[in-house]
Coordinates of C-alpha atoms in Angstrom, one line a residue:
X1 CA 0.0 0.0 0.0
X2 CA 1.3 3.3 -1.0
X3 CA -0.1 6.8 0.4
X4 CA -1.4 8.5 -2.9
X5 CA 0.6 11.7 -3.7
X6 CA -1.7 14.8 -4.5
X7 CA 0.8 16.6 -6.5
X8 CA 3.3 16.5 -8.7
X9 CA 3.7 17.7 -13.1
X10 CA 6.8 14.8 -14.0
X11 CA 4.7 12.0 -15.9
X12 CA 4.9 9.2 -18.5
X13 CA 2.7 9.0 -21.3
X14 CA 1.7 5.7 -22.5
X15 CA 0.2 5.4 -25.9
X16 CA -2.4 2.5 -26.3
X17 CA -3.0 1.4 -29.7
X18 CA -5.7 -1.3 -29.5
X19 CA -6.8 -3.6 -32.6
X20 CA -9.7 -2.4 -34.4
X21 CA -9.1 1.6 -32.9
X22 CA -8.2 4.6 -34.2
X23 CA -4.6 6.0 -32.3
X24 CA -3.3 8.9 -32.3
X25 CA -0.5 9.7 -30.3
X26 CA 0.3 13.3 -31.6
X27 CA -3.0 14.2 -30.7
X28 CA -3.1 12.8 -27.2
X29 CA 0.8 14.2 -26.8
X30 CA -0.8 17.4 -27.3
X31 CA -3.7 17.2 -24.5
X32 CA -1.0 16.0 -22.6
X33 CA 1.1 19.2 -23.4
X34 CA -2.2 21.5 -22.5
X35 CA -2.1 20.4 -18.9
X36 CA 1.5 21.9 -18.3
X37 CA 2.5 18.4 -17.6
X38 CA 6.2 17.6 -17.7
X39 CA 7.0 14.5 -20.0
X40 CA 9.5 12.7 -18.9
X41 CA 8.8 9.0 -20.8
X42 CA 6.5 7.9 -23.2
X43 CA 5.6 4.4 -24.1
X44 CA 3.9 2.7 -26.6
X45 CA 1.8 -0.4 -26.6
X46 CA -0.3 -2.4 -29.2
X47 CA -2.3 -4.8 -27.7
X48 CA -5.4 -6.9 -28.9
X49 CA -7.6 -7.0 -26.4
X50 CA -7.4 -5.2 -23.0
X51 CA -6.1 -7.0 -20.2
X52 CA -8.4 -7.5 -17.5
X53 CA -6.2 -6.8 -14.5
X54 CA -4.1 -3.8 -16.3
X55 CA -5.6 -3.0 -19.5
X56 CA -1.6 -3.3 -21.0
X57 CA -0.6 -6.6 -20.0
X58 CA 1.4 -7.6 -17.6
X59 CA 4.6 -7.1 -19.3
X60 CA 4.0 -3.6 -20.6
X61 CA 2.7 -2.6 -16.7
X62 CA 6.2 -3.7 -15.6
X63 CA 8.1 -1.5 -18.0
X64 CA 6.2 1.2 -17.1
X65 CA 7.0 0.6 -13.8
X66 CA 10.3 0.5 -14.1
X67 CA 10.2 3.7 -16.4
X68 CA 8.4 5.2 -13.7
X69 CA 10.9 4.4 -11.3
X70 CA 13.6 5.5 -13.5
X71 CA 12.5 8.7 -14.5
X72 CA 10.9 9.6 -10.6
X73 CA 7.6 10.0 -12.4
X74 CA 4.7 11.4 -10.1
X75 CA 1.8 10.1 -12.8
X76 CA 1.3 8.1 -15.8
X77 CA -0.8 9.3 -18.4
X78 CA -3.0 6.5 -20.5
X79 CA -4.1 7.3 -23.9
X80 CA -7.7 4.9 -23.1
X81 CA -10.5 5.0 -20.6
X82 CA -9.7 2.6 -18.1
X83 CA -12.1 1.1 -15.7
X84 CA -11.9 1.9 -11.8
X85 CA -10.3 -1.5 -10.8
X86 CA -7.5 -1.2 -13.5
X87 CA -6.8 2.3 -12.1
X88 CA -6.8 1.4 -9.1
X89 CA -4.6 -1.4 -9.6
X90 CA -1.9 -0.2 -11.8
X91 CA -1.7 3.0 -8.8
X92 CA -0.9 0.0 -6.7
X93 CA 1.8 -1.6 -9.2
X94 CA 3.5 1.9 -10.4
X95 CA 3.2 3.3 -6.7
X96 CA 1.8 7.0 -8.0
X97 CA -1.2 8.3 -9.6
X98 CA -2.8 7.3 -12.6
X99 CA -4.5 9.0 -14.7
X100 CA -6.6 7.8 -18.0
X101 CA -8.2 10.0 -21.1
X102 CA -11.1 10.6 -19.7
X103 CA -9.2 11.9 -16.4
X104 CA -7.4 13.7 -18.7
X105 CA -9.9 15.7 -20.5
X106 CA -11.8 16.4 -17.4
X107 CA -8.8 17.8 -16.4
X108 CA -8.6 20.4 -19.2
X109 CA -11.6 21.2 -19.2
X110 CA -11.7 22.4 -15.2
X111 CA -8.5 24.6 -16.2
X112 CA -10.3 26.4 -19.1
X113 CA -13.9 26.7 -18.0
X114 CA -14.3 30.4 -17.4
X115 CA -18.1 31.3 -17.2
X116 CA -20.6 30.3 -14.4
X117 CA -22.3 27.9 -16.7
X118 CA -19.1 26.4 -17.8
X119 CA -17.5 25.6 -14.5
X120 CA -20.8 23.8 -13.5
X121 CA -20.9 21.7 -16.3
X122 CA -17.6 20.3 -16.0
X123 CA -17.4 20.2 -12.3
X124 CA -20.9 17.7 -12.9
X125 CA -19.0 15.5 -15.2
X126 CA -15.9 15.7 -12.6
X127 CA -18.0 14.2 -9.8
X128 CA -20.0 11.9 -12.4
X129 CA -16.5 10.6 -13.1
X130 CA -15.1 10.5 -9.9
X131 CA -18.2 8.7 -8.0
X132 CA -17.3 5.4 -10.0
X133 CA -13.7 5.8 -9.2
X134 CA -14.0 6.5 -4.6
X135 CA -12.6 2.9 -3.5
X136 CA -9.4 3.7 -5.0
X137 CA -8.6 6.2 -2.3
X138 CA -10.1 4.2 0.7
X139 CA -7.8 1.0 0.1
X140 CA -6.0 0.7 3.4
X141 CA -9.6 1.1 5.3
X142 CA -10.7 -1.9 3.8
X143 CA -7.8 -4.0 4.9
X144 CA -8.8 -3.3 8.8
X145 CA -10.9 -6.5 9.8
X146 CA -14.2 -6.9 12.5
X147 CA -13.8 -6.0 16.0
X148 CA -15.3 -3.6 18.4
X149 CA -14.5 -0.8 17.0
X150 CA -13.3 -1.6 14.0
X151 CA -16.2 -2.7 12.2
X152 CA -16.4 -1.2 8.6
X153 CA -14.6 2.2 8.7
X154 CA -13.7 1.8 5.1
X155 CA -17.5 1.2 4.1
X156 CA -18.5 3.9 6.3
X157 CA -16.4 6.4 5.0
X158 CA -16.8 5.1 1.1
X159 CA -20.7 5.6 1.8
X160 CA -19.8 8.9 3.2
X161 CA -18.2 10.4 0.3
X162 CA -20.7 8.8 -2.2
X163 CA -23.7 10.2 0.1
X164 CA -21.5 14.2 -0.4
X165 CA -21.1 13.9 -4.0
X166 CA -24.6 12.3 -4.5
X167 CA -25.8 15.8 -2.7
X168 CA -23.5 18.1 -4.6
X169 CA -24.4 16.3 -7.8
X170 CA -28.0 17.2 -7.4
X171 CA -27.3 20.6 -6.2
X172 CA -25.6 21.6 -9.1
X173 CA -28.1 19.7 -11.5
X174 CA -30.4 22.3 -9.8
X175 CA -28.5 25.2 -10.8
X176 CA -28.1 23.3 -14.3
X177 CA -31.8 23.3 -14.6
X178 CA -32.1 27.0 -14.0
X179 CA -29.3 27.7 -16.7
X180 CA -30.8 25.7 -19.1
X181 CA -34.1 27.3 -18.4
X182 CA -32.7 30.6 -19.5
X183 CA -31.2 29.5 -22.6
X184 CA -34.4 27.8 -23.1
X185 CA -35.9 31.1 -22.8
X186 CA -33.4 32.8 -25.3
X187 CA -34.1 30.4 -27.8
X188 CA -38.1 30.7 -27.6
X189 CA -37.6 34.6 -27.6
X190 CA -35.4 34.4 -30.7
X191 CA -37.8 31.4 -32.8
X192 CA -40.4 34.3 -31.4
X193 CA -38.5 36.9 -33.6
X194 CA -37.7 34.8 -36.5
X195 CA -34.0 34.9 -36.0
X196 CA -31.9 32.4 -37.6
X197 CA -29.3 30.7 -35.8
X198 CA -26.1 29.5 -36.3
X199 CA -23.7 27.3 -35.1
X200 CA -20.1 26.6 -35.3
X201 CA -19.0 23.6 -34.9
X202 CA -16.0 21.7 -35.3
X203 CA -13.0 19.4 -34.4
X204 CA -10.9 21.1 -31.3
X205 CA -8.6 23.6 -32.6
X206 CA -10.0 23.9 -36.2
X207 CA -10.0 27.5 -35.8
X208 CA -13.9 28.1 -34.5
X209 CA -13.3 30.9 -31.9
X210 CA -10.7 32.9 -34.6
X211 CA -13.4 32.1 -36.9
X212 CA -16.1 33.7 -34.6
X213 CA -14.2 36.3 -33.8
X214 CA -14.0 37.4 -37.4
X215 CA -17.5 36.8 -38.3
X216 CA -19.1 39.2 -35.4
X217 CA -16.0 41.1 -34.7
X218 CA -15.7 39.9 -31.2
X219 CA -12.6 39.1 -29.0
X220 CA -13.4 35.2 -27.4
X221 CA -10.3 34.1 -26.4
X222 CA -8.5 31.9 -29.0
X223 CA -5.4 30.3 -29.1
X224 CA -3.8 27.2 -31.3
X225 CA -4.3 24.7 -28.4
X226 CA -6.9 22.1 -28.0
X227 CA -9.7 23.0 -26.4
X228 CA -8.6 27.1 -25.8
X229 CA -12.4 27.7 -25.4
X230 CA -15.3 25.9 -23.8
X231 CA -17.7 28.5 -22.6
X232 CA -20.8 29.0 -25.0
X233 CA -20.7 32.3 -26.5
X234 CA -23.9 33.4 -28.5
X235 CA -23.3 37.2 -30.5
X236 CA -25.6 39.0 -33.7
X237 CA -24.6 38.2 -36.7
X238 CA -24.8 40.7 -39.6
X239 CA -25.4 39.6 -43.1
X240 CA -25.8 43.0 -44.8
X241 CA -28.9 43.0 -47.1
X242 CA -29.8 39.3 -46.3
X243 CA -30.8 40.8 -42.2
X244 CA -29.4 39.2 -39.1
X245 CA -28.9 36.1 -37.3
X246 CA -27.4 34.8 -34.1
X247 CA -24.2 32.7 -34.2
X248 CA -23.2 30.5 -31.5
X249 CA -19.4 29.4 -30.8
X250 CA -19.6 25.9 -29.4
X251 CA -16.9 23.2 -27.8
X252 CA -14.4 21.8 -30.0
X253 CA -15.2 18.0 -30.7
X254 CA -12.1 15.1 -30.0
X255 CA -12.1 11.7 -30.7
X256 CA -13.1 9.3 -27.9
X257 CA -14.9 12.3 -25.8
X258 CA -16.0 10.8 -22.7
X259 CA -19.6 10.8 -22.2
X260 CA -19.7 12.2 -19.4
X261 CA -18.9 15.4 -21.1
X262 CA -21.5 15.2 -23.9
X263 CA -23.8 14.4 -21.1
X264 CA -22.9 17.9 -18.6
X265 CA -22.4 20.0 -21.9
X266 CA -26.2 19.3 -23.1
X267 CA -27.0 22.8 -22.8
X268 CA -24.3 24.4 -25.3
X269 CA -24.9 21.3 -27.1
X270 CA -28.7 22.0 -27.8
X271 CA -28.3 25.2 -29.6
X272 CA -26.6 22.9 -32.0
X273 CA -29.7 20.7 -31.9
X274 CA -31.6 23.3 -32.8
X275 CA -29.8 25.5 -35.2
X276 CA -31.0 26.5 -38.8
X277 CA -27.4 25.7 -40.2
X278 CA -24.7 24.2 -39.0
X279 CA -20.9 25.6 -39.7
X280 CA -18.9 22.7 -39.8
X281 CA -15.2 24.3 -39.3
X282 CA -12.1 22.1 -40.7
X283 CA -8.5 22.6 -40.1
X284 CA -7.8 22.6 -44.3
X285 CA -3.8 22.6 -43.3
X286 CA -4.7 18.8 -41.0
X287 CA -3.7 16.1 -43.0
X288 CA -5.9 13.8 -40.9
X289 CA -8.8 16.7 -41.8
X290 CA -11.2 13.7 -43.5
X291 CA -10.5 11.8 -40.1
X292 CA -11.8 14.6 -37.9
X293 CA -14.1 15.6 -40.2
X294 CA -16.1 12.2 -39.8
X295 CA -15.6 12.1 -35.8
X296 CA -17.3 15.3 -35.5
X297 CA -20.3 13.8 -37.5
X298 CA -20.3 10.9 -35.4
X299 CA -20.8 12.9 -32.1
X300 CA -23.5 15.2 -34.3
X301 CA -25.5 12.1 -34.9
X302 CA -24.9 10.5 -31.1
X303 CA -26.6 13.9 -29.9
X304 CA -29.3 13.9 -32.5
X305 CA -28.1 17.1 -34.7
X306 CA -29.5 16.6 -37.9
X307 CA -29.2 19.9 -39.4
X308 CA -28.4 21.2 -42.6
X309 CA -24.4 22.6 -43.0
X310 CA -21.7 24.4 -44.6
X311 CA -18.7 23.0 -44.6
X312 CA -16.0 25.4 -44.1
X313 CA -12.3 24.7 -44.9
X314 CA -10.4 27.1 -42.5
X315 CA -6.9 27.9 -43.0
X316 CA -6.0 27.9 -46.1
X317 CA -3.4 30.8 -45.8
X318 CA -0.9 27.5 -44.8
X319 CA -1.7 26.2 -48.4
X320 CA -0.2 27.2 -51.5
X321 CA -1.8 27.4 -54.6
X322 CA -2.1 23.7 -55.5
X323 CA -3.3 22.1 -52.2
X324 CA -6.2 24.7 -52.3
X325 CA -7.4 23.4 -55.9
X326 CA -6.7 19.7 -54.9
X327 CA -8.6 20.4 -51.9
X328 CA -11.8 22.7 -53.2
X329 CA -11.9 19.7 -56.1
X330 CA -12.0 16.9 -53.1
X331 CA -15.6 18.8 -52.0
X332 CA -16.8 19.2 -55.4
X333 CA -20.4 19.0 -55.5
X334 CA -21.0 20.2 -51.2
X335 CA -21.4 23.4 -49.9
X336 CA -18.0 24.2 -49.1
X337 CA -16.1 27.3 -49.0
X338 CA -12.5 28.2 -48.0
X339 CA -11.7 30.4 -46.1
X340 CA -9.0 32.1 -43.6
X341 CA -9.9 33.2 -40.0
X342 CA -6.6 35.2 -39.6
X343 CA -6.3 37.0 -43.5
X344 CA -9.9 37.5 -44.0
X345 CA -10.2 35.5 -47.2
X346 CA -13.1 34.1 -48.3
X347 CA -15.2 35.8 -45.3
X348 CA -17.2 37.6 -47.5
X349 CA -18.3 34.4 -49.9
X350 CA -18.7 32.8 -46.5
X351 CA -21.2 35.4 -45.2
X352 CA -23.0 35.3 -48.5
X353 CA -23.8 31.5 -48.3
X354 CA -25.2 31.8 -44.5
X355 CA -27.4 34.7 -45.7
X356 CA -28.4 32.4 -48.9
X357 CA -29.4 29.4 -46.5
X358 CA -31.0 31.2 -43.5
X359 CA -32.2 34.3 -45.5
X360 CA -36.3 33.6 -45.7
X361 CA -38.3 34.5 -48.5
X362 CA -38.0 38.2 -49.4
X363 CA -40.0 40.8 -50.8
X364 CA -38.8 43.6 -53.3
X365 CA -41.2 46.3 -54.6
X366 CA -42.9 49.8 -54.4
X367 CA -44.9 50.9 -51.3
X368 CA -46.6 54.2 -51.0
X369 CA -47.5 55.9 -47.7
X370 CA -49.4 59.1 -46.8
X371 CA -48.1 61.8 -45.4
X372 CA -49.9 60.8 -42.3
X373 CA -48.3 57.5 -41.6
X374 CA -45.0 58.5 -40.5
X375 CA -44.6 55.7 -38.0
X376 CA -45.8 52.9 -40.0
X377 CA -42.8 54.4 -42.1
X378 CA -40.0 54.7 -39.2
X379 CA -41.5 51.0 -38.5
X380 CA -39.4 49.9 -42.0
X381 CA -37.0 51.7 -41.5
X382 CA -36.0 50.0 -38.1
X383 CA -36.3 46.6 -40.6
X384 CA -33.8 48.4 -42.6
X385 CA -36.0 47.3 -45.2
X386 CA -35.8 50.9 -47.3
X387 CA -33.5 50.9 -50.1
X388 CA -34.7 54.4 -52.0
X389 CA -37.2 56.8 -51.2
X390 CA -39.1 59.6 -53.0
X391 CA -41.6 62.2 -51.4
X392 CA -44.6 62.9 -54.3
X393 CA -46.4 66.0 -55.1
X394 CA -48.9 65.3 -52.1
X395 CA -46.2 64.8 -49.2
X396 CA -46.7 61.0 -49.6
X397 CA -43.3 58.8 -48.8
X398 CA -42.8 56.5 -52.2
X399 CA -40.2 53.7 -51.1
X400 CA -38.4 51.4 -52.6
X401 CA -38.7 48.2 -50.0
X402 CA -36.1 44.8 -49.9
X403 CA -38.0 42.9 -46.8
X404 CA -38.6 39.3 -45.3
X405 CA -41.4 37.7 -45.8
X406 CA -42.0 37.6 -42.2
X407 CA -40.9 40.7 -41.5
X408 CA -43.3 42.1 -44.3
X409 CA -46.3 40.3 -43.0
X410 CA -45.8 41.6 -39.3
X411 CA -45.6 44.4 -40.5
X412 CA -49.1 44.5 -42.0
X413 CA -50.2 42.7 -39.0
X414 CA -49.4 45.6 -36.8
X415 CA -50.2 48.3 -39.1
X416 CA -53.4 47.3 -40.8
X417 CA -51.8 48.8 -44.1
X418 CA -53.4 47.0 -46.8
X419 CA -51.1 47.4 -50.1
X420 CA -49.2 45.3 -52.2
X421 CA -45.6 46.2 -53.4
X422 CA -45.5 47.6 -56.8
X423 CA -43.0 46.7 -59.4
X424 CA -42.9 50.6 -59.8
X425 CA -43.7 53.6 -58.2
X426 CA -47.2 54.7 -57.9

């Protein structure tokens, strides 16, 4: 029995590539990196099937021990979920902590959540995680046998910790509720106004929040890590003549992300549910790019978003000339448009094939007001919806209207104006 150090950034990485799996050890090197962990060994394993005591085999556990002995490592990293007995036993082999993806990218995730919203969620998939995973730390309780006084500390003070974390989970499921109850409210309030909404999705570090930032001129943080950004971030979106929308900057996508997370991130994850067009960002520089591209569709159809896309090939400044046309030729025949968060290129083509997707049916003609209806003419100007406008002989306004369908039909809703628009001025 060892007592389980708390601390400590020296770790070995062990890669698992497992028959029949995708592996990608670049990738997982890089969460690794994010944590400001100190890599001091890696190792790599293939194995067939997982071991049941170990998940590497006893062989491969011992080198790692030893490696960890060697290099004075204070964790080991595994590139695989492992369940709470193989933790817990290969703590108990390698003598320090252990840590597997999951772990990992619940790990991230606490360092970058910034908002109210976002810390709750992740600290909900933290406990979720960790209440299959108690025993681990209670090991030397249960070695303590019947007696008077002795009976069942260990049990006692497992059923303890489960019965505090069983509380806390429902407390901030609570406060979960009320969130989501607001964004519920958002969402009515803008299906209410007829606003389109879009959302950006993507694999982690495709270039969304640049992307974002571009699009609605605001300053989320960004960064070329993995997951730089995780709190939902909802801003207007103008698409000159074709009106407005709302665009939505949502968590980056991984392979393997533990469900858990998908679970606690339902909230951000419903305004992709219910978006009227999905951008689907991709990393056009990442020769794995089809790869991610096809994980992020999985997790779109685990979580039920069947909605209608863009594809947008980000980053195309880090191509020359020939990659560009081998790669527009590869999505031949989609909606796909390249672009480049950073340069500006291709934003404005971008722009113009959201507008053409979410832009309703539109109205363009004359309208004629009298003099008297001055506020049922500031009403389309608010709707931007005047494009020239002439005053008659009588004082009357004679306007030139580009409008929504929607909009148009409110309009006469609220003003009782009974006209149609003219193909020319009356």
């Amino acid at each position: 029995m060892f007592d389980r150090v708390e601390g400590g950034n020296e770790c070995v990485v062990v890669n698992i590539e497992l028959h029949g799996e995708d592996n990608y050890p670049g990738e997982f090197l890089e969460l690794v990196k994010s944590t400001q962990a100190n890599i001091v060994g890696t190792v790599s394993v293939k194995i067939r099937s997982p071991h049941p005591r170990y998940f590497l085999g006893t062989g491969k556990a011992e080198e790692v021990e030893e490696l960890v002995r060697e290099a004075e490592a204070d964790l080991v990293i595994i590139d695989h979920a492992l369940s709470p007995s193989q933790e817990r036993n290969l703590e108990s082999l390698l003598q320090c902590r252990v840590l597997d993806r999951a772990g990992l990218i619940l790990d991230i995730f606490a360092q970058r959540a910034r908002s109210h919203e976002g810390k709750l969620q992740v600290e909900l998939a933290q406990l979720e995680h960790l209440s299959t995973r108690l025993v681990r730390g209670w090991t030397h309780l249960e070695r303590q046998k019947g007696g008077i006084g002795l009976r069942g500390p260990g049990e006692t003070q497992l059923e303890t910790d489960r019965r505090l974390i069983g509380a806390r989970i429902k407390q901030i499921t609570k406060r979960m509720d009320r969130v989501d109850s607001r964004r519920e409210q958002g969402r009515r309030n803008r299906k209410k106004n007829e606003l389109p909404t879009i959302s950006v999705v993507g694999y982690t570090n495709a270039g969304k929040s640049t992307l974002f930032n571009r699009l609605t001129d605001s300053v989320v943080y960004s960064a070329d890590q993995l997951f730089a950004t995780l709190d939902p971030t909802i801003r207007k979106l103008d698409l000159g003549v074709g009106g407005h929308a709302v665009i939505a900057d949502t968590v980056g996508f991984i392979s393997k992300l533990p469900h858990a997370l998908v679970e606690s991130f339902r909230s951000t994850l419903q305004e992709t549910r219910e978006a009227t067009v999905l951008l689907h960002i991709v990393d056009a520089s990442d020769p794995l790019r089809e790869t991610r591209r096809e994980q992020v569709e999985q997790v779109l159809k685990e979580i039920g978003a069947d909605v209608p896309q863009i594809l947008v090939l980000n980053k195309i400044d880090l191509l020359d000339s020939t990659e560009r046309n081998q790669l527009l030729d590869e999505c031949l025949g989609e909606d796909a448009v390249a672009v480049s968060a950073v340069t500006g290129e291709g934003i404005e083509d971008l722009l113009a094939r959201i507008a053409a997707r979410v832009q309703p049916l539109r109205r363009e003609g004359w309208l004629t007001l009298s003099a008297k209806q001055g506020k049922e003419r500031a009403m389309l100007y608010e709707k931007d919806a005047v494009k020239q406008e002439e005053i008659g002989t009588g004082g009357e306004f004679i306007m030139r209207l580009e409008i929504a369908e929607h909009d148009w039909h409110r309009f006469i809703k609220q003003t009782g104006v009974d006209a149609e628009l003219a193909k020319h001025p009356v």
